[in-house]
């Protein structure tokens, strides 16, 4: 949807410009913005008839670049995808959910240490987002390479999720330190399926 949306905004547009725009929106933690992924998405969108090639541009010292524009079918699909993203809540895969299911196979001390490391990582990400958000200029539209002002909402969303994750992690560490659950190196009770 994002690649299609950027094509819609800037058409006709090159793959390089699509990637540059997505990078300016600071989406690296949410989507794959590697050049190969962007070009692969463009090829898929073209194959599916959602965008079309409008021309090729060759400039001095650069390889030929393909220009893309959205088709009528692309506009229809884009509108459907946009509304679905707003109206339906979808859960992403979270590796920690599987790890929580299997946590009794770890030692309590190791799990607490891993959760402390998780907190440090989450705190670092939060600080990075806060710094990036503060660097966005009021009224920026994305022209002249500025990060568009609305990207603050993406950052606020990400920071809110990180805060919730940190709050849960701190509470979970407290419960573990207070003796909740039984772990791999601890005695088990009779009838315990892990015993």
mmCIF file of N, CA and C in Angstrom, residues 2-127:
data_model
loop_
_atom_site.group_PDB
_atom_site.id
_atom_site.type_symbol
_atom_site.label_atom_id
_atom_site.label_comp_id
_atom_site.label_asym_id
_atom_site.label_seq_id
_atom_site.Cartn_x
_atom_site.Cartn_y
_atom_site.Cartn_z
ATOM 1 N N UNK A 2 1.963 1.253 0.763
ATOM 2 C CA UNK A 2 2.810 2.437 0.824
ATOM 3 C C UNK A 2 3.490 2.733 -0.512
ATOM 4 N N UNK A 3 4.005 1.698 -1.154
ATOM 5 C CA UNK A 3 4.646 1.908 -2.459
ATOM 6 C C UNK A 3 3.617 2.434 -3.449
ATOM 7 N N UNK A 4 2.449 1.835 -3.452
ATOM 8 C CA UNK A 4 1.374 2.282 -4.334
ATOM 9 C C UNK A 4 0.991 3.728 -4.015
ATOM 10 N N UNK A 5 0.923 4.053 -2.739
ATOM 11 C CA UNK A 5 0.584 5.407 -2.335
ATOM 12 C C UNK A 5 1.615 6.434 -2.779
ATOM 13 N N UNK A 6 2.893 6.094 -2.671
ATOM 14 C CA UNK A 6 3.938 7.030 -3.101
ATOM 15 C C UNK A 6 3.896 7.213 -4.613
ATOM 16 N N UNK A 7 3.641 6.130 -5.349
ATOM 17 C CA UNK A 7 3.474 6.268 -6.802
ATOM 18 C C UNK A 7 2.321 7.228 -7.079
ATOM 19 N N UNK A 8 1.234 7.065 -6.347
ATOM 20 C CA UNK A 8 0.062 7.928 -6.534
ATOM 21 C C UNK A 8 0.404 9.397 -6.293
ATOM 22 N N UNK A 9 1.160 9.669 -5.243
ATOM 23 C CA UNK A 9 1.495 11.048 -4.882
ATOM 24 C C UNK A 9 2.416 11.705 -5.912
ATOM 25 N N UNK A 10 3.434 10.995 -6.363
ATOM 26 C CA UNK A 10 4.494 11.613 -7.155
ATOM 27 C C UNK A 10 4.500 11.230 -8.637
ATOM 28 N N UNK A 11 3.510 10.518 -9.097
ATOM 29 C CA UNK A 11 3.533 9.999 -10.462
ATOM 30 C C UNK A 11 3.711 11.089 -11.507
ATOM 31 N N UNK A 12 4.438 10.795 -12.560
ATOM 32 C CA UNK A 12 5.277 9.600 -12.761
ATOM 33 C C UNK A 12 6.504 9.659 -11.857
ATOM 34 N N UNK A 13 6.909 8.487 -11.364
ATOM 35 C CA UNK A 13 7.968 8.434 -10.371
ATOM 36 C C UNK A 13 8.876 7.236 -10.626
ATOM 37 N N UNK A 14 10.144 7.392 -10.265
ATOM 38 C CA UNK A 14 11.139 6.321 -10.364
ATOM 39 C C UNK A 14 11.175 5.539 -9.053
ATOM 40 N N UNK A 15 11.637 4.307 -9.113
ATOM 41 C CA UNK A 15 11.786 3.493 -7.906
ATOM 42 C C UNK A 15 12.695 4.138 -6.884
ATOM 43 N N UNK A 16 13.742 4.792 -7.346
ATOM 44 C CA UNK A 16 14.671 5.470 -6.443
ATOM 45 C C UNK A 16 13.933 6.520 -5.621
ATOM 46 N N UNK A 17 13.075 7.283 -6.286
ATOM 47 C CA UNK A 17 12.322 8.335 -5.587
ATOM 48 C C UNK A 17 11.304 7.757 -4.610
ATOM 49 N N UNK A 18 10.717 6.612 -4.951
ATOM 50 C CA UNK A 18 9.781 5.944 -4.036
ATOM 51 C C UNK A 18 10.518 5.580 -2.756
ATOM 52 N N UNK A 19 11.677 4.967 -2.897
ATOM 53 C CA UNK A 19 12.452 4.558 -1.714
ATOM 54 C C UNK A 19 12.889 5.775 -0.908
ATOM 55 N N UNK A 20 13.371 6.798 -1.571
ATOM 56 C CA UNK A 20 13.818 8.001 -0.871
ATOM 57 C C UNK A 20 12.672 8.609 -0.056
ATOM 58 N N UNK A 21 11.488 8.635 -0.632
ATOM 59 C CA UNK A 21 10.332 9.189 0.080
ATOM 60 C C UNK A 21 9.987 8.345 1.298
ATOM 61 N N UNK A 22 9.944 7.023 1.140
ATOM 62 C CA UNK A 22 9.619 6.151 2.271
ATOM 63 C C UNK A 22 10.667 6.261 3.378
ATOM 64 N N UNK A 23 11.923 6.415 3.001
ATOM 65 C CA UNK A 23 12.972 6.614 4.004
ATOM 66 C C UNK A 23 12.759 7.929 4.748
ATOM 67 N N UNK A 24 12.315 8.957 4.042
ATOM 68 C CA UNK A 24 12.086 10.248 4.702
ATOM 69 C C UNK A 24 10.932 10.153 5.704
ATOM 70 N N UNK A 25 10.066 9.185 5.549
ATOM 71 C CA UNK A 25 8.949 8.986 6.471
ATOM 72 C C UNK A 25 9.369 8.175 7.695
ATOM 73 N N UNK A 26 10.634 7.752 7.735
ATOM 74 C CA UNK A 26 11.192 7.016 8.873
ATOM 75 C C UNK A 26 10.452 5.709 9.137
ATOM 76 N N UNK A 27 10.283 4.905 8.100
ATOM 77 C CA UNK A 27 9.499 3.677 8.210
ATOM 78 C C UNK A 27 10.345 2.409 8.326
ATOM 79 N N UNK A 28 11.657 2.557 8.498
ATOM 80 C CA UNK A 28 12.541 1.389 8.496
ATOM 81 C C UNK A 28 12.140 0.322 9.509
ATOM 82 N N UNK A 29 11.615 0.723 10.660
ATOM 83 C CA UNK A 29 11.227 -0.247 11.687
ATOM 84 C C UNK A 29 9.895 -0.922 11.418
ATOM 85 N N UNK A 30 9.170 -0.455 10.409
ATOM 86 C CA UNK A 30 7.826 -0.975 10.155
ATOM 87 C C UNK A 30 7.749 -1.755 8.857
ATOM 88 N N UNK A 31 8.490 -1.315 7.863
ATOM 89 C CA UNK A 31 8.463 -2.005 6.569
ATOM 90 C C UNK A 31 9.885 -2.142 6.044
ATOM 91 N N UNK A 32 10.055 -3.016 5.080
ATOM 92 C CA UNK A 32 11.355 -3.202 4.456
ATOM 93 C C UNK A 32 11.516 -2.146 3.363
ATOM 94 N N UNK A 33 12.418 -1.198 3.584
ATOM 95 C CA UNK A 33 12.631 -0.132 2.598
ATOM 96 C C UNK A 33 13.942 -0.315 1.845
ATOM 97 N N UNK A 34 14.443 -1.542 1.839
ATOM 98 C CA UNK A 34 15.633 -1.826 1.049
ATOM 99 C C UNK A 34 15.293 -1.679 -0.432
ATOM 100 N N UNK A 35 16.265 -1.254 -1.211
ATOM 101 C CA UNK A 35 16.033 -1.005 -2.640
ATOM 102 C C UNK A 35 15.437 -2.234 -3.325
ATOM 103 N N UNK A 36 15.963 -3.418 -3.027
ATOM 104 C CA UNK A 36 15.455 -4.629 -3.667
ATOM 105 C C UNK A 36 13.984 -4.858 -3.392
ATOM 106 N N UNK A 37 13.543 -4.569 -2.175
ATOM 107 C CA UNK A 37 12.135 -4.746 -1.823
ATOM 108 C C UNK A 37 11.258 -3.739 -2.547
ATOM 109 N N UNK A 38 11.719 -2.505 -2.655
ATOM 110 C CA UNK A 38 10.939 -1.473 -3.341
ATOM 111 C C UNK A 38 10.791 -1.839 -4.813
ATOM 112 N N UNK A 39 11.889 -2.206 -5.463
ATOM 113 C CA UNK A 39 11.820 -2.556 -6.886
ATOM 114 C C UNK A 39 10.997 -3.821 -7.110
ATOM 115 N N UNK A 40 11.088 -4.764 -6.180
ATOM 116 C CA UNK A 40 10.272 -5.969 -6.282
ATOM 117 C C UNK A 40 8.789 -5.614 -6.162
ATOM 118 N N UNK A 41 8.460 -4.712 -5.235
ATOM 119 C CA UNK A 41 7.068 -4.268 -5.084
ATOM 120 C C UNK A 41 6.579 -3.584 -6.351
ATOM 121 N N UNK A 42 7.419 -2.747 -6.934
ATOM 122 C CA UNK A 42 7.031 -2.054 -8.170
ATOM 123 C C UNK A 42 6.760 -3.062 -9.293
ATOM 124 N N UNK A 43 7.608 -4.068 -9.415
ATOM 125 C CA UNK A 43 7.403 -5.085 -10.458
ATOM 126 C C UNK A 43 6.097 -5.853 -10.218
ATOM 127 N N UNK A 44 5.825 -6.188 -8.957
ATOM 128 C CA UNK A 44 4.587 -6.896 -8.629
ATOM 129 C C UNK A 44 3.375 -6.021 -8.923
ATOM 130 N N UNK A 45 3.439 -4.760 -8.528
ATOM 131 C CA UNK A 45 2.330 -3.842 -8.796
ATOM 132 C C UNK A 45 2.097 -3.683 -10.295
ATOM 133 N N UNK A 46 3.191 -3.643 -11.057
ATOM 134 C CA UNK A 46 3.045 -3.542 -12.519
ATOM 135 C C UNK A 46 2.450 -4.828 -13.085
ATOM 136 N N UNK A 47 2.965 -5.967 -12.640
ATOM 137 C CA UNK A 47 2.454 -7.264 -13.106
ATOM 138 C C UNK A 47 0.964 -7.407 -12.819
ATOM 139 N N UNK A 48 0.531 -6.891 -11.662
ATOM 140 C CA UNK A 48 -0.870 -6.997 -11.261
ATOM 141 C C UNK A 48 -1.750 -5.917 -11.882
ATOM 142 N N UNK A 49 -1.153 -5.050 -12.692
ATOM 143 C CA UNK A 49 -1.926 -4.021 -13.391
ATOM 144 C C UNK A 49 -2.314 -2.830 -12.537
ATOM 145 N N UNK A 50 -1.631 -2.655 -11.394
ATOM 146 C CA UNK A 50 -1.962 -1.546 -10.501
ATOM 147 C C UNK A 50 -1.171 -0.279 -10.820
ATOM 148 N N UNK A 51 -0.014 -0.457 -11.444
ATOM 149 C CA UNK A 51 0.765 0.662 -11.958
ATOM 150 C C UNK A 51 1.208 0.298 -13.366
ATOM 151 N N UNK A 52 1.594 1.305 -14.122
ATOM 152 C CA UNK A 52 2.096 1.044 -15.471
ATOM 153 C C UNK A 52 3.360 1.861 -15.697
ATOM 154 N N UNK A 53 4.155 1.397 -16.631
ATOM 155 C CA UNK A 53 5.373 2.118 -17.013
ATOM 156 C C UNK A 53 4.958 3.254 -17.936
ATOM 157 N N UNK A 54 5.395 4.460 -17.580
ATOM 158 C CA UNK A 54 5.046 5.623 -18.416
ATOM 159 C C UNK A 54 6.229 6.092 -19.250
ATOM 160 N N UNK A 55 7.413 5.594 -18.965
ATOM 161 C CA UNK A 55 8.577 5.992 -19.738
ATOM 162 C C UNK A 55 9.855 5.545 -19.071
ATOM 163 N N UNK A 56 10.940 5.850 -19.763
ATOM 164 C CA UNK A 56 12.281 5.543 -19.257
ATOM 165 C C UNK A 56 13.102 6.815 -19.370
ATOM 166 N N UNK A 57 13.918 7.049 -18.376
ATOM 167 C CA UNK A 57 14.744 8.253 -18.368
ATOM 168 C C UNK A 57 16.199 7.850 -18.251
ATOM 169 N N UNK A 58 17.030 8.437 -19.078
ATOM 170 C CA UNK A 58 18.466 8.178 -19.028
ATOM 171 C C UNK A 58 19.155 9.521 -18.822
ATOM 172 N N UNK A 59 19.907 9.629 -17.737
ATOM 173 C CA UNK A 59 20.667 10.846 -17.486
ATOM 174 C C UNK A 59 22.142 10.510 -17.509
ATOM 175 N N UNK A 60 22.956 11.510 -17.665
ATOM 176 C CA UNK A 60 24.405 11.313 -17.764
ATOM 177 C C UNK A 60 24.951 10.555 -16.556
ATOM 178 N N UNK A 61 25.686 9.506 -16.844
ATOM 179 C CA UNK A 61 26.355 8.749 -15.808
ATOM 180 C C UNK A 61 25.468 7.884 -14.934
ATOM 181 N N UNK A 62 24.210 7.801 -15.247
ATOM 182 C CA UNK A 62 23.295 6.983 -14.454
ATOM 183 C C UNK A 62 22.648 5.939 -15.337
ATOM 184 N N UNK A 63 22.291 4.813 -14.742
ATOM 185 C CA UNK A 63 21.559 3.817 -15.524
ATOM 186 C C UNK A 63 20.153 4.334 -15.863
ATOM 187 N N UNK A 64 19.566 3.735 -16.855
ATOM 188 C CA UNK A 64 18.207 4.114 -17.251
ATOM 189 C C UNK A 64 17.246 3.851 -16.098
ATOM 190 N N UNK A 65 16.334 4.808 -15.882
ATOM 191 C CA UNK A 65 15.354 4.660 -14.805
ATOM 192 C C UNK A 65 13.954 4.593 -15.404
ATOM 193 N N UNK A 66 13.164 3.669 -14.852
ATOM 194 C CA UNK A 66 11.801 3.470 -15.314
ATOM 195 C C UNK A 66 10.868 4.357 -14.508
ATOM 196 N N UNK A 67 9.934 5.019 -15.197
ATOM 197 C CA UNK A 67 8.936 5.848 -14.531
ATOM 198 C C UNK A 67 7.619 5.080 -14.452
ATOM 199 N N UNK A 68 6.939 5.216 -13.314
ATOM 200 C CA UNK A 68 5.681 4.510 -13.088
ATOM 201 C C UNK A 68 4.565 5.500 -12.758
ATOM 202 N N UNK A 69 3.350 5.110 -13.104
ATOM 203 C CA UNK A 69 2.148 5.857 -12.720
ATOM 204 C C UNK A 69 1.074 4.847 -12.346
ATOM 205 N N UNK A 70 0.120 5.291 -11.556
ATOM 206 C CA UNK A 70 -0.961 4.425 -11.103
ATOM 207 C C UNK A 70 -2.007 4.249 -12.205
ATOM 208 N N UNK A 71 -2.554 3.056 -12.291
ATOM 209 C CA UNK A 71 -3.650 2.785 -13.226
ATOM 210 C C UNK A 71 -4.980 2.991 -12.504
ATOM 211 N N UNK A 72 -6.072 2.931 -13.235
ATOM 212 C CA UNK A 72 -7.401 3.032 -12.616
ATOM 213 C C UNK A 72 -7.611 1.887 -11.624
ATOM 214 N N UNK A 73 -7.186 0.687 -11.996
ATOM 215 C CA UNK A 73 -7.296 -0.464 -11.093
ATOM 216 C C UNK A 73 -6.433 -0.240 -9.847
ATOM 217 N N UNK A 74 -5.278 0.388 -10.036
ATOM 218 C CA UNK A 74 -4.408 0.711 -8.912
ATOM 219 C C UNK A 74 -5.071 1.678 -7.953
ATOM 220 N N UNK A 75 -5.751 2.685 -8.492
ATOM 221 C CA UNK A 75 -6.458 3.645 -7.646
ATOM 222 C C UNK A 75 -7.545 2.949 -6.835
ATOM 223 N N UNK A 76 -8.284 2.077 -7.492
ATOM 224 C CA UNK A 76 -9.351 1.338 -6.811
ATOM 225 C C UNK A 76 -8.772 0.468 -5.688
ATOM 226 N N UNK A 77 -7.710 -0.252 -5.989
ATOM 227 C CA UNK A 77 -7.070 -1.124 -5.002
ATOM 228 C C UNK A 77 -6.475 -0.302 -3.864
ATOM 229 N N UNK A 78 -5.833 0.815 -4.199
ATOM 230 C CA UNK A 78 -5.258 1.687 -3.180
ATOM 231 C C UNK A 78 -6.329 2.164 -2.202
ATOM 232 N N UNK A 79 -7.459 2.618 -2.720
ATOM 233 C CA UNK A 79 -8.541 3.104 -1.861
ATOM 234 C C UNK A 79 -9.063 1.988 -0.951
ATOM 235 N N UNK A 80 -9.183 0.762 -1.486
ATOM 236 C CA UNK A 80 -9.638 -0.371 -0.678
ATOM 237 C C UNK A 80 -8.627 -0.693 0.424
ATOM 238 N N UNK A 81 -7.355 -0.721 0.072
ATOM 239 C CA UNK A 81 -6.307 -1.040 1.041
ATOM 240 C C UNK A 81 -6.230 0.023 2.143
ATOM 241 N N UNK A 82 -6.340 1.274 1.754
ATOM 242 C CA UNK A 82 -6.267 2.372 2.712
ATOM 243 C C UNK A 82 -7.396 2.271 3.733
ATOM 244 N N UNK A 83 -8.589 2.043 3.237
ATOM 245 C CA UNK A 83 -9.725 1.941 4.144
ATOM 246 C C UNK A 83 -9.644 0.701 5.027
ATOM 247 N N UNK A 84 -9.202 -0.402 4.477
ATOM 248 C CA UNK A 84 -9.036 -1.620 5.265
ATOM 249 C C UNK A 84 -8.035 -1.386 6.399
ATOM 250 N N UNK A 85 -6.943 -0.678 6.097
ATOM 251 C CA UNK A 85 -5.935 -0.415 7.120
ATOM 252 C C UNK A 85 -6.482 0.444 8.248
ATOM 253 N N UNK A 86 -7.404 1.345 7.940
ATOM 254 C CA UNK A 86 -7.987 2.195 8.975
ATOM 255 C C UNK A 86 -9.123 1.510 9.733
ATOM 256 N N UNK A 87 -9.905 0.697 9.063
ATOM 257 C CA UNK A 87 -11.111 0.135 9.666
ATOM 258 C C UNK A 87 -10.922 -1.229 10.307
ATOM 259 N N UNK A 88 -9.838 -1.943 9.978
ATOM 260 C CA UNK A 88 -9.636 -3.283 10.536
ATOM 261 C C UNK A 88 -8.341 -3.336 11.331
ATOM 262 N N UNK A 89 -8.418 -3.909 12.507
ATOM 263 C CA UNK A 89 -7.231 -4.095 13.335
ATOM 264 C C UNK A 89 -6.637 -5.449 12.987
ATOM 265 N N UNK A 90 -5.374 -5.446 12.601
ATOM 266 C CA UNK A 90 -4.677 -6.702 12.301
ATOM 267 C C UNK A 90 -3.488 -6.824 13.231
ATOM 268 N N UNK A 91 -3.255 -8.006 13.686
ATOM 269 C CA UNK A 91 -2.125 -8.268 14.578
ATOM 270 C C UNK A 91 -0.945 -8.755 13.746
ATOM 271 N N UNK A 92 0.201 -8.202 14.026
ATOM 272 C CA UNK A 92 1.421 -8.668 13.379
ATOM 273 C C UNK A 92 2.010 -9.819 14.149
ATOM 274 N N UNK A 93 2.983 -10.454 13.567
ATOM 275 C CA UNK A 93 3.651 -11.532 14.282
ATOM 276 C C UNK A 93 4.593 -10.933 15.306
ATOM 277 N N UNK A 94 4.517 -11.440 16.484
ATOM 278 C CA UNK A 94 5.363 -11.002 17.589
ATOM 279 C C UNK A 94 6.103 -12.230 18.108
ATOM 280 N N UNK A 95 7.394 -12.346 17.840
ATOM 281 C CA UNK A 95 8.144 -13.517 18.306
ATOM 282 C C UNK A 95 8.060 -13.724 19.815
ATOM 283 N N UNK A 96 7.840 -12.657 20.552
ATOM 284 C CA UNK A 96 7.791 -12.805 22.012
ATOM 285 C C UNK A 96 6.576 -13.625 22.462
ATOM 286 N N UNK A 97 5.516 -13.660 21.663
ATOM 287 C CA UNK A 97 4.345 -14.463 22.038
ATOM 288 C C UNK A 97 4.728 -15.943 22.090
ATOM 289 N N UNK A 98 5.441 -16.409 21.075
ATOM 290 C CA UNK A 98 5.905 -17.803 21.088
ATOM 291 C C UNK A 98 6.885 -18.029 22.235
ATOM 292 N N UNK A 99 7.766 -17.055 22.481
ATOM 293 C CA UNK A 99 8.739 -17.184 23.569
ATOM 294 C C UNK A 99 8.039 -17.251 24.924
ATOM 295 N N UNK A 100 6.953 -16.493 25.086
ATOM 296 C CA UNK A 100 6.199 -16.551 26.342
ATOM 297 C C UNK A 100 5.601 -17.939 26.565
ATOM 298 N N UNK A 101 5.151 -18.570 25.496
ATOM 299 C CA UNK A 101 4.598 -19.922 25.609
ATOM 300 C C UNK A 101 5.641 -20.922 26.095
ATOM 301 N N UNK A 102 6.890 -20.667 25.758
ATOM 302 C CA UNK A 102 7.957 -21.623 26.043
ATOM 303 C C UNK A 102 8.907 -21.162 27.147
ATOM 304 N N UNK A 103 8.559 -20.118 27.861
ATOM 305 C CA UNK A 103 9.473 -19.555 28.861
ATOM 306 C C UNK A 103 9.840 -20.519 29.984
ATOM 307 N N UNK A 104 9.015 -21.513 30.353
ATOM 308 C CA UNK A 104 9.436 -22.413 31.426
ATOM 309 C C UNK A 104 10.705 -23.201 31.117
ATOM 310 N N UNK A 105 11.124 -23.235 29.869
ATOM 311 C CA UNK A 105 12.333 -23.966 29.496
ATOM 312 C C UNK A 105 13.600 -23.158 29.748
ATOM 313 N N UNK A 106 13.448 -21.931 30.213
ATOM 314 C CA UNK A 106 14.599 -21.087 30.536
ATOM 315 C C UNK A 106 14.777 -21.029 32.041
ATOM 316 N N UNK A 107 15.934 -20.577 32.451
ATOM 317 C CA UNK A 107 16.165 -20.313 33.867
ATOM 318 C C UNK A 107 15.619 -18.924 34.191
ATOM 319 N N UNK A 108 15.064 -18.769 35.368
ATOM 320 C CA UNK A 108 14.481 -17.491 35.788
ATOM 321 C C UNK A 108 15.488 -16.345 35.642
ATOM 322 N N UNK A 109 16.721 -16.534 36.125
ATOM 323 C CA UNK A 109 17.735 -15.471 36.065
ATOM 324 C C UNK A 109 18.036 -15.055 34.624
ATOM 325 N N UNK A 110 18.114 -16.039 33.741
ATOM 326 C CA UNK A 110 18.389 -15.701 32.332
ATOM 327 C C UNK A 110 17.231 -14.926 31.729
ATOM 328 N N UNK A 111 15.999 -15.331 32.028
ATOM 329 C CA UNK A 111 14.834 -14.634 31.492
ATOM 330 C C UNK A 111 14.788 -13.196 32.006
ATOM 331 N N UNK A 112 15.066 -12.999 33.272
ATOM 332 C CA UNK A 112 15.084 -11.643 33.824
ATOM 333 C C UNK A 112 16.167 -10.812 33.138
ATOM 334 N N UNK A 113 17.336 -11.387 32.935
ATOM 335 C CA UNK A 113 18.422 -10.666 32.247
ATOM 336 C C UNK A 113 18.018 -10.321 30.815
ATOM 337 N N UNK A 114 17.355 -11.255 30.144
ATOM 338 C CA UNK A 114 16.906 -10.994 28.763
ATOM 339 C C UNK A 114 15.876 -9.874 28.739
ATOM 340 N N UNK A 115 14.985 -9.868 29.721
ATOM 341 C CA UNK A 115 13.968 -8.814 29.786
ATOM 342 C C UNK A 115 14.592 -7.453 30.103
ATOM 343 N N UNK A 116 15.639 -7.440 30.931
ATOM 344 C CA UNK A 116 16.352 -6.183 31.210
ATOM 345 C C UNK A 116 17.019 -5.670 29.934
ATOM 346 N N UNK A 117 17.597 -6.574 29.156
ATOM 347 C CA UNK A 117 18.201 -6.181 27.872
ATOM 348 C C UNK A 117 17.125 -5.663 26.922
ATOM 349 N N UNK A 118 15.960 -6.306 26.947
ATOM 350 C CA UNK A 118 14.836 -5.853 26.117
ATOM 351 C C UNK A 118 14.445 -4.426 26.497
ATOM 352 N N UNK A 119 14.383 -4.156 27.803
ATOM 353 C CA UNK A 119 14.051 -2.807 28.258
ATOM 354 C C UNK A 119 15.063 -1.781 27.749
ATOM 355 N N UNK A 120 16.333 -2.129 27.797
ATOM 356 C CA UNK A 120 17.371 -1.212 27.297
ATOM 357 C C UNK A 120 17.188 -0.933 25.805
ATOM 358 N N UNK A 121 16.880 -1.971 25.036
ATOM 359 C CA UNK A 121 16.666 -1.791 23.596
ATOM 360 C C UNK A 121 15.437 -0.926 23.329
ATOM 361 N N UNK A 122 14.362 -1.197 24.043
ATOM 362 C CA UNK A 122 13.135 -0.423 23.868
ATOM 363 C C UNK A 122 13.352 1.040 24.250
ATOM 364 N N UNK A 123 14.103 1.262 25.319
ATOM 365 C CA UNK A 123 14.407 2.623 25.749
ATOM 366 C C UNK A 123 15.233 3.343 24.678
ATOM 367 N N UNK A 124 16.200 2.652 24.108
ATOM 368 C CA UNK A 124 17.012 3.247 23.037
ATOM 369 C C UNK A 124 16.172 3.611 21.826
ATOM 370 N N UNK A 125 15.259 2.720 21.446
ATOM 371 C CA UNK A 125 14.374 3.006 20.311
ATOM 372 C C UNK A 125 13.474 4.202 20.608
ATOM 373 N N UNK A 126 12.975 4.272 21.843
ATOM 374 C CA UNK A 126 12.114 5.390 22.227
ATOM 375 C C UNK A 126 12.859 6.711 22.127
ATOM 376 N N UNK A 127 14.085 6.739 22.610
ATOM 377 C CA UNK A 127 14.893 7.957 22.532
ATOM 378 C C UNK A 127 15.194 8.339 21.089
#
